[in-house]
XYZ file of C-alpha atoms in Angstrom:
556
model
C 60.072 82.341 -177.408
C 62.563 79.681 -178.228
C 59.678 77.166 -177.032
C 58.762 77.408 -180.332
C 61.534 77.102 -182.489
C 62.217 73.906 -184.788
C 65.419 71.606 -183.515
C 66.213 68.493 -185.113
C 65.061 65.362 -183.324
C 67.074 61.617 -184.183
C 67.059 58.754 -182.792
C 69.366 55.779 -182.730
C 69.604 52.096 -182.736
C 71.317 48.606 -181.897
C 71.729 45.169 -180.767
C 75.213 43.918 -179.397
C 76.070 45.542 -175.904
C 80.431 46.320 -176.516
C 81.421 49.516 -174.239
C 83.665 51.784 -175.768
C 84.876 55.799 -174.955
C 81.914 57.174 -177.338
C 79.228 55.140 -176.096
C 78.717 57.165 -173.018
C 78.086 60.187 -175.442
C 76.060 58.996 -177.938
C 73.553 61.291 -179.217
C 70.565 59.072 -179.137
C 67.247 61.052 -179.800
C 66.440 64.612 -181.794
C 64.033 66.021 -184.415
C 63.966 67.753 -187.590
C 61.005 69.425 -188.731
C 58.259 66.727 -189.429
C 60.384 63.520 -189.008
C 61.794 60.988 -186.639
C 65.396 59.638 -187.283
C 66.498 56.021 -186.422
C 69.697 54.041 -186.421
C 68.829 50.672 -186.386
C 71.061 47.666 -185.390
C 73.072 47.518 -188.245
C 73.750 50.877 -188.449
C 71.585 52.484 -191.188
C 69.977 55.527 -190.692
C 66.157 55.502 -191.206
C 63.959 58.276 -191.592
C 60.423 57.813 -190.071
C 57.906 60.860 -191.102
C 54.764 62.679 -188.590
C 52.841 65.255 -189.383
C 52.426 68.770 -187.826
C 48.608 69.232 -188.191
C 45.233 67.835 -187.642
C 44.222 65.261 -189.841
C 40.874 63.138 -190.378
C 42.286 59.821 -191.950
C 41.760 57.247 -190.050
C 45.508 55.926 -190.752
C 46.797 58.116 -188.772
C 46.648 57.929 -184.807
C 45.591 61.200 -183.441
C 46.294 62.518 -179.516
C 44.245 65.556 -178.072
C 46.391 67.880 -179.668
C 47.404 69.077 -182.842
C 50.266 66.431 -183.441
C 49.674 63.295 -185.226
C 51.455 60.793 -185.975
C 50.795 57.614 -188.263
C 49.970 54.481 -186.879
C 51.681 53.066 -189.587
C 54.756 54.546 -188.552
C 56.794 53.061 -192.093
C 59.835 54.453 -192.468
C 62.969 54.752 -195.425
C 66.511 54.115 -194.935
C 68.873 57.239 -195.738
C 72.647 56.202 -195.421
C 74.779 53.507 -193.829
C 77.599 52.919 -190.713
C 76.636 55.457 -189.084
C 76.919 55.495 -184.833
C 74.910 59.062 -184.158
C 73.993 61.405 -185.310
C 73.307 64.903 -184.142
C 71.278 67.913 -185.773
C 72.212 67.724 -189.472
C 75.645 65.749 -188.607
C 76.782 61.936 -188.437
C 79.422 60.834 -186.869
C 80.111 57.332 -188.687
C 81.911 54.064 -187.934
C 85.120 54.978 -189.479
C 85.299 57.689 -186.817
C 84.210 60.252 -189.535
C 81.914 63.414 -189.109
C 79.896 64.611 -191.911
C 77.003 66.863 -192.427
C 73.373 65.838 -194.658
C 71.400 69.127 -194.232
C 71.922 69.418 -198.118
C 72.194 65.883 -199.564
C 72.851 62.311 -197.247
C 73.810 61.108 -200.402
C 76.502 63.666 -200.783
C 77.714 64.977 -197.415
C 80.033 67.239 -196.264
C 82.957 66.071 -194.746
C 83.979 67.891 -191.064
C 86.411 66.294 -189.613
C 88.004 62.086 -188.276
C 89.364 60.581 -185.322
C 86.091 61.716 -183.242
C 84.137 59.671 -180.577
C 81.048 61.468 -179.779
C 79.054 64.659 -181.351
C 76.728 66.908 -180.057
C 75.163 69.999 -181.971
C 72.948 72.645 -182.456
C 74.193 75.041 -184.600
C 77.430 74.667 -183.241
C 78.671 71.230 -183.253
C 81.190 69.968 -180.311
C 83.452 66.885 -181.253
C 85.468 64.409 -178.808
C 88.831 63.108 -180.612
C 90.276 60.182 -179.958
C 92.685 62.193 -177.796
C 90.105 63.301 -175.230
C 90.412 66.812 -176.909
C 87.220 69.023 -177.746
C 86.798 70.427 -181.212
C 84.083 72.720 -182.027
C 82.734 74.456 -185.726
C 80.228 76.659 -186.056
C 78.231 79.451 -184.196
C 79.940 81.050 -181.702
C 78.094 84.016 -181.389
C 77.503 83.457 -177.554
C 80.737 82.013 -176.841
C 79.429 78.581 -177.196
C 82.787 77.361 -178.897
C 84.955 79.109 -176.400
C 86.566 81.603 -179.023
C 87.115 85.011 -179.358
C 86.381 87.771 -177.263
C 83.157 89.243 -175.947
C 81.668 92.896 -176.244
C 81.112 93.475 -172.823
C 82.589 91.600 -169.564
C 81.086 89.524 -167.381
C 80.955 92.150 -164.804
C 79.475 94.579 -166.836
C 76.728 92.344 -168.002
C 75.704 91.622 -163.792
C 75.638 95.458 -163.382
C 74.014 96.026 -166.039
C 71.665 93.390 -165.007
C 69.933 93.220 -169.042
C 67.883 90.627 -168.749
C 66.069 90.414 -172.078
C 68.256 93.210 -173.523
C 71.495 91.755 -172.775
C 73.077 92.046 -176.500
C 76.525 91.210 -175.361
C 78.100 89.276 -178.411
C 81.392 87.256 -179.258
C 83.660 87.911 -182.402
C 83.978 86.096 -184.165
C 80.483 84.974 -184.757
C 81.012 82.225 -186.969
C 84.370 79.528 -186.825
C 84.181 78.162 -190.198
C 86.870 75.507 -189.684
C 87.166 73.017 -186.505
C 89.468 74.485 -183.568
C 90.577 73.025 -180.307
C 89.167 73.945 -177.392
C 89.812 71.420 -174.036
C 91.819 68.901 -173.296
C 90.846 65.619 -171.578
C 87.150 65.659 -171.883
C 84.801 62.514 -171.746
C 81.288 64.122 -172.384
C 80.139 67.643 -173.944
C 76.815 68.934 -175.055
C 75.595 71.981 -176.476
C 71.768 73.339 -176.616
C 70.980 77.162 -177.499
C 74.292 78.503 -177.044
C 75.509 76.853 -174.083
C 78.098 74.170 -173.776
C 78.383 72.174 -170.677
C 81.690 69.858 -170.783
C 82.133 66.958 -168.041
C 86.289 66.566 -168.193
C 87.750 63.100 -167.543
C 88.499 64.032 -163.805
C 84.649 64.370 -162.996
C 84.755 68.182 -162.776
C 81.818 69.986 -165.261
C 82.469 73.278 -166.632
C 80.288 75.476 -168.981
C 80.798 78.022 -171.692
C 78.331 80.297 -174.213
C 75.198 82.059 -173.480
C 72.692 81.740 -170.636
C 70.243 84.183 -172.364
C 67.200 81.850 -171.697
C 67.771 81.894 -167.993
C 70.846 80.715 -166.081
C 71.995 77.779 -167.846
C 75.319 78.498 -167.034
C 74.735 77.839 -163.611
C 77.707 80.335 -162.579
C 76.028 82.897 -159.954
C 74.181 85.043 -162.527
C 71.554 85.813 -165.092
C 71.278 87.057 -168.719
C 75.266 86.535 -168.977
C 77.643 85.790 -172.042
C 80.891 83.982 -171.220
C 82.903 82.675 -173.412
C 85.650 81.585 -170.817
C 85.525 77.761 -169.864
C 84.278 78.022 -166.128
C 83.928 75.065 -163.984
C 80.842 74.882 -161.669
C 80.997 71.002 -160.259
C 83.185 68.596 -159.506
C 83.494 64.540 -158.360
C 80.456 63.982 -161.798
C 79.935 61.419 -163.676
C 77.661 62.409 -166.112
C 75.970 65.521 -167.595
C 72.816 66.409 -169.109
C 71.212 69.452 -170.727
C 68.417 70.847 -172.298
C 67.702 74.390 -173.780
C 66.597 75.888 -170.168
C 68.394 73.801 -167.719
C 71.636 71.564 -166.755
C 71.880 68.291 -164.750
C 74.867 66.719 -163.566
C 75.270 62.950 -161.882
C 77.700 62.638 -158.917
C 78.993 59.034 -157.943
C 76.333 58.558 -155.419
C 73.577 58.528 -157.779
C 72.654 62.452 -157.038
C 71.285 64.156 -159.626
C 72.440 68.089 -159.580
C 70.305 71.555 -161.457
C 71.100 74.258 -162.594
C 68.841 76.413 -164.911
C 65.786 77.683 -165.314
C 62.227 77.114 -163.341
C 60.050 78.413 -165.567
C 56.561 76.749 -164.890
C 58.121 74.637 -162.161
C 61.334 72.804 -165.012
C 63.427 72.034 -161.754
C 60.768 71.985 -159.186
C 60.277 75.436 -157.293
C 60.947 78.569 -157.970
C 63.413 80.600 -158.862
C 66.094 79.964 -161.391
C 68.923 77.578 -159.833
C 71.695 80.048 -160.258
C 74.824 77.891 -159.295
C 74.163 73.644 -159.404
C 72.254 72.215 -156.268
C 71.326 68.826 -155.638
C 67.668 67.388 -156.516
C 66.732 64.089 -156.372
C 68.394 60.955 -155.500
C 69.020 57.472 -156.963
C 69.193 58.818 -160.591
C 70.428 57.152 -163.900
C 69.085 60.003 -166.047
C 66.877 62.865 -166.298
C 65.593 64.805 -169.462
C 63.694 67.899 -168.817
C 60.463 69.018 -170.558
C 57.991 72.286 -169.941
C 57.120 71.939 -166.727
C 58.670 69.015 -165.414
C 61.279 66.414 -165.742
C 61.255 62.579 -166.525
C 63.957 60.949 -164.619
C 65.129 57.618 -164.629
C 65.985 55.637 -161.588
C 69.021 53.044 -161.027
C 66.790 50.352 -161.339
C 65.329 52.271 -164.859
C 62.045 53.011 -163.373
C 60.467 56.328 -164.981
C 59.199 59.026 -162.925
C 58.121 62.358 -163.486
C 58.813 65.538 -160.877
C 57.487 68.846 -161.288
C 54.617 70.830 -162.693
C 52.690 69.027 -165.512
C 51.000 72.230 -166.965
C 52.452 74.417 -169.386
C 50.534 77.258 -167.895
C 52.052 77.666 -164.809
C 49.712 75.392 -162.768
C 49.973 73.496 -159.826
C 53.250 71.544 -158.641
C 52.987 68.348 -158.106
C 53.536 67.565 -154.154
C 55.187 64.481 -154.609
C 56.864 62.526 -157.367
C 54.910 59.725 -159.828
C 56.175 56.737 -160.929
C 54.982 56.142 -164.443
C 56.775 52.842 -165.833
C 59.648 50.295 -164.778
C 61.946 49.089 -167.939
C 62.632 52.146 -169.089
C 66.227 53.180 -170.865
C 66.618 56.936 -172.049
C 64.111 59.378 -172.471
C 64.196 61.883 -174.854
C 62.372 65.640 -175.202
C 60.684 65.861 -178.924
C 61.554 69.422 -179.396
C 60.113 70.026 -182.605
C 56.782 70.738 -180.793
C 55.269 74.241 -181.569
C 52.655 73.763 -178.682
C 55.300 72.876 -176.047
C 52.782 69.617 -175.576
C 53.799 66.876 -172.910
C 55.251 64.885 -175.794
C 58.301 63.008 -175.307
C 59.877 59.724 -176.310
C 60.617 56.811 -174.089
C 63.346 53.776 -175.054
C 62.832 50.686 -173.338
C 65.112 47.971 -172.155
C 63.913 45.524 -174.765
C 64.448 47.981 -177.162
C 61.540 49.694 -178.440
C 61.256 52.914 -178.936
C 57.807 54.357 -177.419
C 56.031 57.687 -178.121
C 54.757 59.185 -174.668
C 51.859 61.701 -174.147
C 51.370 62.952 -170.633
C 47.524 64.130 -169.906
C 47.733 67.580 -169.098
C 44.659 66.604 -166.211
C 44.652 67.419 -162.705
C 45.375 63.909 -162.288
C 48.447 62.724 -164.382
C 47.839 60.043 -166.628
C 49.861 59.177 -170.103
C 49.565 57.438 -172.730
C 52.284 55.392 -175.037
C 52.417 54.677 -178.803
C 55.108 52.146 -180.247
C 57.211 53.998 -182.733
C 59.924 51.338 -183.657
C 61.445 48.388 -182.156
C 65.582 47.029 -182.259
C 66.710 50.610 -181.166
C 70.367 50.775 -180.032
C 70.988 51.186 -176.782
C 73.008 54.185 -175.798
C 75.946 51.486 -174.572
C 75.480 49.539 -177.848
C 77.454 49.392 -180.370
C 77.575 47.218 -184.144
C 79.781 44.727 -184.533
C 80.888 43.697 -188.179
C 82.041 40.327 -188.821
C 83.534 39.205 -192.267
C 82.755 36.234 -193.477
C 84.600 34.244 -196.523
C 82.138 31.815 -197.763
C 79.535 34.440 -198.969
C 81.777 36.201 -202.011
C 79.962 34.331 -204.997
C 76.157 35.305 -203.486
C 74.268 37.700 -204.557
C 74.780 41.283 -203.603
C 71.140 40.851 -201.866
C 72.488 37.808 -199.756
C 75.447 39.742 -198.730
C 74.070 42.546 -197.789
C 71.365 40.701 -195.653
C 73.717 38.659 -193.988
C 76.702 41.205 -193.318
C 73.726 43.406 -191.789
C 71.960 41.454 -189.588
C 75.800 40.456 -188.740
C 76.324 43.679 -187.254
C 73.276 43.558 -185.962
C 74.121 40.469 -183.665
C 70.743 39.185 -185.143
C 72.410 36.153 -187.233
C 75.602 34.434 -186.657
C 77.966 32.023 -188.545
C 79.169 28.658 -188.424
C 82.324 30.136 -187.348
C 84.093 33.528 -186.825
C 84.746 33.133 -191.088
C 81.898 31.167 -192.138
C 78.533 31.489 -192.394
C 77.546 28.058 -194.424
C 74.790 30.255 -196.722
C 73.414 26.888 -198.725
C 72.579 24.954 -194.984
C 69.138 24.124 -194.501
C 68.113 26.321 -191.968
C 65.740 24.462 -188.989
C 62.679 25.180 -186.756
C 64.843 25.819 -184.192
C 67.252 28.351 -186.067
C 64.403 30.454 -187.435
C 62.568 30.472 -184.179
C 65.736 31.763 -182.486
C 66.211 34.366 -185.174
C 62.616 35.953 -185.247
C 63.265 36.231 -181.210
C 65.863 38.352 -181.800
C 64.726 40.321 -184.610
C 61.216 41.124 -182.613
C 63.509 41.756 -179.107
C 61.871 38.894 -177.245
C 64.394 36.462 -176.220
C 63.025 35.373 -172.515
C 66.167 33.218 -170.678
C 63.457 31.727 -168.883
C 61.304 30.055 -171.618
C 59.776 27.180 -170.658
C 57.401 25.403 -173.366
C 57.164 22.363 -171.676
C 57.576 20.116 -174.940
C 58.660 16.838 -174.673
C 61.324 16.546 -177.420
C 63.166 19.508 -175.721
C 65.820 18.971 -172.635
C 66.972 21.721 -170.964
C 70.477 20.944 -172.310
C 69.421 21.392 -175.810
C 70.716 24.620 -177.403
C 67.542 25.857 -178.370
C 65.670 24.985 -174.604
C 65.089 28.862 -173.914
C 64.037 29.392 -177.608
C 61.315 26.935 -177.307
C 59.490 28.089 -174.847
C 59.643 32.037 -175.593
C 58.924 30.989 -178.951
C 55.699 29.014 -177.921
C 54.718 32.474 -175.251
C 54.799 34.653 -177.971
C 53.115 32.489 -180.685
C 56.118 33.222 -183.097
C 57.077 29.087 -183.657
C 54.241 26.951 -181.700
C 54.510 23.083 -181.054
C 53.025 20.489 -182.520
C 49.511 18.874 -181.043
C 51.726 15.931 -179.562
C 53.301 18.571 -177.911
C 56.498 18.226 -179.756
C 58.450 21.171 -180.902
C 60.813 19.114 -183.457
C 63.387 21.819 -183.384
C 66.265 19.767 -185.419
C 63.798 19.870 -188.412
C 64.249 21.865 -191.669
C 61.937 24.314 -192.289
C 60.840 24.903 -196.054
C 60.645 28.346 -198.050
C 56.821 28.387 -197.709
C 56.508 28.005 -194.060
C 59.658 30.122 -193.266
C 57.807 32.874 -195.081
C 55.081 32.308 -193.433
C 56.500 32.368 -190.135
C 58.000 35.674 -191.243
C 54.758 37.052 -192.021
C 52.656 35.918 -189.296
C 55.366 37.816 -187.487
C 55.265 41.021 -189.353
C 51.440 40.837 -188.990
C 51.658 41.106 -185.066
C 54.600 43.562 -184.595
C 52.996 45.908 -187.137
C 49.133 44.995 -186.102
C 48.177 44.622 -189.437
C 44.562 43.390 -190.966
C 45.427 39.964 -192.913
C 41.526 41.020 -194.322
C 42.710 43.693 -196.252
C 44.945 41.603 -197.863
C 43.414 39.894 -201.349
C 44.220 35.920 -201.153
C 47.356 34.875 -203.747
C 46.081 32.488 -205.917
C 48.791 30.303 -206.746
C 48.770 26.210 -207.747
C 51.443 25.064 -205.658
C 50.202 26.744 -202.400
C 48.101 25.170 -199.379
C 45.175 26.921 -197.988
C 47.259 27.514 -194.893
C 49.304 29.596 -196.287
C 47.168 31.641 -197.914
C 46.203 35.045 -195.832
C 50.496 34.739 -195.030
C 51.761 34.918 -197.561
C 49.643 37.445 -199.223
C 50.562 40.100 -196.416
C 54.816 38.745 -197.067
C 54.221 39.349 -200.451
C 52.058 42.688 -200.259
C 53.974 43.764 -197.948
C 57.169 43.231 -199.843
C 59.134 40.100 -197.811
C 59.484 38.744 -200.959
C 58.758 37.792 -204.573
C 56.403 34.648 -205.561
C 58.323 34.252 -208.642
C 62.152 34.544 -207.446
C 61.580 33.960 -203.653
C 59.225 31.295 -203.611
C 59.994 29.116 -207.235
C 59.297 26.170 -205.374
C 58.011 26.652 -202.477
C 58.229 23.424 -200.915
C 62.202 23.550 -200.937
C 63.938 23.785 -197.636
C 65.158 27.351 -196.439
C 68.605 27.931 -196.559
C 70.268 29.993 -194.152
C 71.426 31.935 -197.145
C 67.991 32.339 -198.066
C 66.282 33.103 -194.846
C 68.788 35.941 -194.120
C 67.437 37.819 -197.385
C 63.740 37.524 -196.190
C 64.480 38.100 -192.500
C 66.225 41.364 -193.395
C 63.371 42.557 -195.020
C 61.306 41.589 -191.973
C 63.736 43.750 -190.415
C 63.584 46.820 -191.875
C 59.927 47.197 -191.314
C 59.746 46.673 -187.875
């Protein structure tokens, strides 16, 4: 069954919130045989490993099933500037495609000018121009080319079901071709292509050999003819078994399969009709489908057995704050397994109990994801030339990031002392906690101070606490020592890490405090005692706090 075959799963990420064509069609989430993929806020692509078996170690955090994944969750950056990325290809800030299924470090180029991607073994591309490219497979029609073995109306009379071996020649477009004009969204899963064209109207193309994904009136069918089934839509969705479409009233649309309850009842949807209302989004899984609300509440319709089972009589609500979900389709077991991204930008790992009563469970893969609307924004600024390669890269990141800012559009004033205030404000954002609200109630801070806000969310989450006066002295410098210790403290309670499994650093010039801190910064590589930390009682630089707090960064 194609349940069970491998697809690769990636995932995206980012801070600053700047609308552009693309960022309706990002591809945000996919899998590739036992890892996770992440694009984090400044646009590097990170590579976060699981593991497809049962294991005993009790790193690892193990569900009822045979799919583990670490608790750990640590994770390697592969490449740079890149916006999405979609089975093995990238589409990159320059507006560049590539492919990495041989080497990230030495892709092959595809194609420029593009907005959005979406592949599986095909890959469809949105110019600049609104037109659709396509390379690849087109066995089923998927890229619109060719011509087919049998007709349309052969195929219904022949009604083949299973058997249907109707093909397209050629099989294989080894260079990109054009096929639509003004289009705003495509997608492609299994040999199907649904396209959503800039005048709301959806049409679909390829093979429906998994059951009626083409949502055109039949079954079993090959069509390699752009045919439009919807109109008055404003956005599209798809998986390997069924289609969804959004109208401008918040209706979600199907089309597709029911197998084991996917759309609700049986049988197949063979032509689009409408489902549920009030819908953002909607991602569907064995069984059932998670579907996001306009007010990004998550709830789940369907059956919640992969056997068949029981249909659930009415829908659940299982959490409010929720962003995208996403099916993890490398998943041999066709488990409940999906993964959730959250409005404060986490990405969470979601287990549905397959019990007569639902109940789920979620895991925290990685926080500072990019929203699908997000994208980086890359400043440039002048005073930073004659810094190290280490500072510059810190600082242009977490730039793009919309983690740090300058002093100014062109300067970022590296060698300023960096204060309380600053580095609470900075660990907010790296950890995804700014609260406009904060309150601390200290009594050095008015609420028309800069850092009012910062205070107090920085006091609720423990990350820069007051003083026993109840002062929060946010003007004052902060020195190397405690800014690494802040870091750490930081790093211990996004990560959950045991500060007792850390040996103490034994070092003169360092006060008891500081100890367990910054034996976890420097075990867990936020810096180096000898070149980080020469004297530790020197005031942080903003220079200096940007190379630390990108490290911090990358591991959370």
């Amino acid at each position: 069954m194609r349940y069970l075959k491998m697809l690769l799963f990636i995932i995206i990420i980012s801070l600053n919130p700047v609308i552009a064509v693309y960022a309706q069609n990002n591809i945000t989430v996919e899998s590739n045989n036992n890892s996770i993929y992440a694009i984090k806020t400044d646009g590097s692509l990170y590579e976060i490993p699981y593991i497809e078996e049962i294991l005993t170690d009790e790193t690892f955090f193990k569900h009822d099933y045979n799919y583990i994944i670490p608790s750990n969750m640590t994770s390697h950056k592969l490449m740079d500037n890149i916006i999405s990325i979609s089975d093995s290809n990238v589409l990159k800030e320059d507006k560049t495609v590539w492919n990495i299924m041989k080497n990230p470090n030495n892709p092959d180029y595809i194609m420029n000018e593009i907005e959005s991607i979406s592949a599986f073994s095909s890959l469809l591309m949105i110019k600049k121009d609104n037109t659709l490219w396509g390379i690849g497979n087109n066995a089923n029609g998927q890229l619109a080319q060719g011509t087919m073995t049998k007709t349309l109306e052969e195929q219904i009379a022949e009604n083949a079901m299973y058997k249907n071996n109707t093909k397209c020649f050629p099989e294989n477009i080894d260079t990109p071709v054009k096929i639509m004009e003004n289009v705003k969204k495509a997608l492609i899963e299994w040999g199907v292509s649904v396209v959503l064209k800039n005048d709301g109207t959806v049409w679909t193309f390829g093979s429906d050999q998994g059951g009626a994904t083409l949502g055109i009136g039949g079954r079993w069918l090959t069509n390699n003819i752009p045919t439009q089934i919807l109109s008055d839509i404003k956005d599209i969705f798809l998986s390997d078994e069924a289609g969804f479409a959004i109208d401008y009233d918040n209706t979600l649309w199907r089309w597709g399969s029911n197998y084991s309850g996917y759309v609700g009842v049986p049988p197949a949807a063979l032509i689009p009709e409408k489902y549920v209302e009030d819908v953002k989004s909607v991602t569907n899984m064995l069984g059932y489908n998670l579907i996001i609300k306009t007010d990004n509440s998550l709830w789940i319709y369907g059956d919640t057995k992969a056997d068949g089972g029981e249909i659930s009589k009415t829908p659940l609500k299982l959490l409010d704050n929720v962003v995208c979900t996403y099916r993890l389709k490398n998943n041999p077991d066709e488990k409940n397994i999906a993964i959730i991204l959250t409005e404060n930008r986490d990405l969470m790992y979601l287990n549905i109990e397959d019990t007569p009563e639902i109940s789920f469970t979620v895991e925290k893969i990685i926080g500072n994801v990019r929203l699908p609307e997000d994208l980086p924004i890359q400043r440039v600024f002048n005073d930073i030339s004659n810094k190290s390669e280490v500072m510059q890269e810190s600082i242009n990141s977490l730039s793009k990031a919309d983690i740090i800012s300058g002093t100014s559009e062109t300067e970022f004033e590296p060698d300023k002392p960096i204060t309380r205030a600053e580095i609470a404000e900075l660990l907010l954002r790296v950890t995804a906690k700014q609260d406009n609200n904060g309150n601390g109630g200290f009594i050095d801070v008015s609420e028309n101070q800069w850092y009012y806000h910062t205070a107090g969310a920085s006091k609720k989450y423990g990350i820069v606490s007051g003083f026993e006066d109840n002062t929060f002295r946010g003007e004052e410098t902060v020195s190397k020592l405690q800014a690494v210790a802040l870091m750490a403290r930081v790093l211990k309670s996004e990560r959950d890490l045991d500060s007792e499994k850390y040996d103490s650093i034994e070092y003169s010039s360092l006060p008891e405090w500081a100890s367990d801190d910054i034996s976890i910064a420097e075990k867990e590589g936020l810096y180096s005692i000898k070149s980080d930390l020469s004297d530790p009682n020197e005031g942080m630089t903003r220079g200096d706090a940007a190379v630390i707090l990108y490290r911090l960064y990358q591991k959370i």
